[in-house]
Amino acid sequence: VLPHGTDGPMRTLYGNVWSTSSAGQAEGNSVADSAYGDDGLPLHTDMTYYRDPPGLQIFTIIQPAIQGGESTFCDGFAVAEQLRQSDPEAFRILSNVVRRYRCIDNTTGWHLEASGKVIEVRDGQIVGIRHNDLDRLPDLPPAEVTEPKKIDEFYESLSKAHAAWDKLLS
């Protein structure tokens, strides 16, 4: 069944159907995303380089792997809530510091870049998670932080907050 108003297959950034296998890809399809390949990926949010990463994705399997192919999933909202309780300062930092993410595909010519907080909070409620170290660009201190000592403190506190987040994810 096609969505109302369409007369053909739905097109995504990755093609009509996005296959996360690099084997047998049709000519011209993107393989720029970190999902391509044989190695396992760390826990992450997909498409952090979109203005609004998807809130829900549905994965289907066409052909199961003979060996491997397992997936690990995590409730990022629960981890963020646990961080809020166990390390309020790390939670404050990750829900206030804006981080940048990028994906460039030289084959197809697209360049996507977006920014956002690791933990998005509105009215005290956790409403989003944006975590992908594979797509994250180097962090920049806020524009008002210009003194070298304050810049060092920014990086040190962000590094500690990210380490606390990673510890809970693992």
Short mmCIF file of C-alpha atoms in Angstrom, two decimals:
data_model
loop_
_atom_site.label_atom_id
_atom_site.label_comp_id
_atom_site.label_asym_id
_atom_site.label_seq_id
_atom_site.Cartn_x
_atom_site.Cartn_y
_atom_site.Cartn_z
CA VAL A 1 0.00 0.00 0.00
CA LEU A 2 1.43 3.35 -1.03
CA PRO A 3 1.00 6.53 1.00
CA HIS A 4 -1.76 8.86 -0.21
CA GLY A 5 -0.58 10.99 -3.11
CA THR A 6 2.28 8.77 -4.24
CA ASP A 7 2.35 6.87 -7.48
CA GLY A 8 5.46 4.79 -6.92
CA PRO A 9 7.85 3.45 -4.32
CA MET A 10 8.68 5.77 -1.45
CA ARG A 11 12.13 7.31 -1.85
CA THR A 12 14.42 7.86 1.12
CA LEU A 13 17.85 9.43 1.33
CA TYR A 14 19.29 5.92 1.02
CA GLY A 15 17.13 4.71 -1.87
CA ASN A 16 13.72 3.06 -2.20
CA VAL A 17 14.67 0.38 0.30
CA TRP A 18 17.61 0.92 2.57
CA SER A 19 19.78 -2.16 2.81
CA THR A 20 22.44 -2.10 5.52
CA SER A 21 24.54 -4.61 3.64
CA SER A 22 27.24 -3.33 1.35
CA ALA A 23 27.11 -6.55 -0.68
CA GLY A 24 25.01 -6.40 -3.82
CA GLN A 25 24.16 -2.69 -3.62
CA ALA A 26 22.75 -1.26 -6.83
CA GLU A 27 25.02 1.17 -8.66
CA GLY A 28 24.69 4.73 -7.35
CA ASN A 29 23.21 3.83 -3.95
CA SER A 30 24.74 5.39 -0.88
CA VAL A 31 27.08 3.45 1.39
CA ALA A 32 28.24 6.51 3.37
CA ASP A 33 26.34 5.66 6.55
CA SER A 34 28.15 3.81 9.35
CA ALA A 35 25.59 0.97 9.15
CA TYR A 36 27.33 -0.47 6.09
CA GLY A 37 29.91 -3.11 6.75
CA ASP A 38 30.49 -6.22 8.80
CA ASP A 39 31.55 -4.74 12.13
CA GLY A 40 29.21 -4.21 15.06
CA LEU A 41 28.25 -0.64 15.89
CA PRO A 42 28.20 1.00 19.30
CA LEU A 43 24.84 2.06 20.69
CA HIS A 44 23.71 5.14 18.80
CA THR A 45 20.80 7.18 17.53
CA ASP A 46 20.35 6.91 13.77
CA MET A 47 20.46 9.98 11.55
CA THR A 48 21.67 12.48 14.15
CA TYR A 49 22.66 14.62 11.17
CA TYR A 50 18.94 15.25 10.45
CA ARG A 51 17.29 18.26 12.04
CA ASP A 52 14.85 15.81 13.65
CA PRO A 53 16.24 12.27 13.95
CA PRO A 54 13.54 9.61 13.53
CA GLY A 55 11.61 8.76 16.67
CA LEU A 56 10.70 5.32 15.39
CA GLN A 57 12.30 3.01 12.89
CA ILE A 58 11.11 -0.37 11.76
CA PHE A 59 13.69 -2.93 10.76
CA THR A 60 12.86 -5.96 8.67
CA ILE A 61 15.08 -8.81 7.65
CA ILE A 62 15.12 -10.21 4.15
CA GLN A 63 17.76 -12.85 4.67
CA PRO A 64 19.15 -13.79 8.10
CA ALA A 65 22.89 -13.95 8.57
CA ILE A 66 24.35 -17.42 8.77
CA GLN A 67 26.50 -16.19 11.63
CA GLY A 68 26.25 -12.92 13.57
CA GLY A 69 23.75 -10.23 12.71
CA GLU A 70 22.56 -9.70 16.26
CA SER A 71 21.36 -6.25 17.29
CA THR A 72 21.55 -4.54 20.65
CA PHE A 73 18.95 -1.95 21.58
CA CYS A 74 18.81 0.42 24.52
CA ASP A 75 16.12 2.60 26.07
CA GLY A 76 17.90 5.95 25.83
CA PHE A 77 15.13 7.69 27.75
CA ALA A 78 15.65 5.32 30.71
CA VAL A 79 19.43 5.85 30.56
CA ALA A 80 18.94 9.63 30.50
CA GLU A 81 16.62 9.41 33.52
CA GLN A 82 19.18 7.24 35.32
CA LEU A 83 21.87 9.84 34.52
CA ARG A 84 19.62 12.60 35.88
CA GLN A 85 19.38 10.69 39.18
CA SER A 86 22.98 9.46 39.47
CA ASP A 87 24.92 12.42 38.05
CA PRO A 88 22.82 15.61 37.86
CA GLU A 89 25.78 17.67 36.62
CA ALA A 90 26.45 15.32 33.69
CA PHE A 91 22.72 15.38 32.90
CA ARG A 92 22.71 19.19 33.02
CA ILE A 93 25.67 19.39 30.65
CA LEU A 94 24.32 16.85 28.13
CA SER A 95 20.91 18.50 28.14
CA ASN A 96 22.36 21.97 27.53
CA VAL A 97 25.44 21.64 25.31
CA VAL A 98 24.67 21.59 21.59
CA ARG A 99 26.71 19.05 19.64
CA ARG A 100 27.11 18.82 15.86
CA TYR A 101 26.68 15.80 13.58
CA ARG A 102 27.47 15.26 9.90
CA CYS A 103 27.19 12.74 7.10
CA ILE A 104 28.72 13.36 3.68
CA ASP A 105 28.27 11.10 0.68
CA ASN A 106 30.63 11.95 -2.16
CA THR A 107 29.04 9.30 -4.41
CA THR A 108 25.56 10.82 -4.39
CA GLY A 109 26.62 14.38 -3.56
CA TRP A 110 24.59 15.01 -0.42
CA HIS A 111 25.91 16.64 2.72
CA LEU A 112 23.78 16.59 5.85
CA GLU A 113 24.61 18.38 9.05
CA ALA A 114 22.53 19.12 12.13
CA SER A 115 23.05 19.94 15.76
CA GLY A 116 21.28 19.26 19.00
CA LYS A 117 21.67 18.28 22.61
CA VAL A 118 22.37 14.65 23.52
CA ILE A 119 19.39 14.78 25.89
CA GLU A 120 16.51 16.99 24.77
CA VAL A 121 14.36 18.18 27.68
CA ARG A 122 11.13 20.19 27.49
CA ASP A 123 9.23 21.26 30.58
CA GLY A 124 11.30 18.86 32.69
CA GLN A 125 10.46 15.87 30.47
CA ILE A 126 13.03 13.99 28.43
CA VAL A 127 11.70 14.15 24.86
CA GLY A 128 14.63 13.09 22.71
CA ILE A 129 18.04 11.45 22.55
CA ARG A 130 20.69 12.34 19.95
CA HIS A 131 23.79 10.21 20.49
CA ASN A 132 26.11 9.01 17.75
CA ASP A 133 29.85 9.28 18.25
CA LEU A 134 30.42 7.96 14.71
CA ASP A 135 28.74 11.01 13.15
CA ARG A 136 29.64 13.62 15.78
CA LEU A 137 31.87 16.52 14.80
CA PRO A 138 34.41 18.01 17.20
CA ASP A 139 32.72 19.98 19.96
CA LEU A 140 32.97 23.75 20.08
CA PRO A 141 32.60 25.83 23.23
CA PRO A 142 29.73 28.33 23.33
CA ALA A 143 30.58 31.65 21.66
CA GLU A 144 30.66 33.47 25.01
CA VAL A 145 33.38 31.13 26.33
CA THR A 146 36.58 32.79 25.12
CA GLU A 147 39.05 32.70 28.03
CA PRO A 148 41.53 29.80 27.63
CA LYS A 149 40.91 28.54 31.19
CA LYS A 150 37.14 28.55 30.62
CA ILE A 151 37.58 26.74 27.28
CA ASP A 152 39.62 24.04 29.03
CA GLU A 153 36.94 23.76 31.74
CA PHE A 154 34.25 23.42 29.05
CA TYR A 155 36.06 20.51 27.38
CA GLU A 156 36.89 18.83 30.69
CA SER A 157 33.31 18.99 31.99
CA LEU A 158 31.89 17.80 28.65
CA SER A 159 34.35 14.91 28.57
CA LYS A 160 33.36 13.87 32.12
CA ALA A 161 29.65 14.14 31.31
CA HIS A 162 30.07 12.08 28.13
CA ALA A 163 32.07 9.45 30.05
CA ALA A 164 29.26 9.17 32.63
CA TRP A 165 26.74 8.77 29.79
CA ASP A 166 28.89 6.12 28.06
CA LYS A 167 29.31 4.22 31.33
CA LEU A 168 25.55 3.95 31.75
CA LEU A 169 25.10 2.93 28.11
CA SER A 170 27.64 0.14 28.52
#
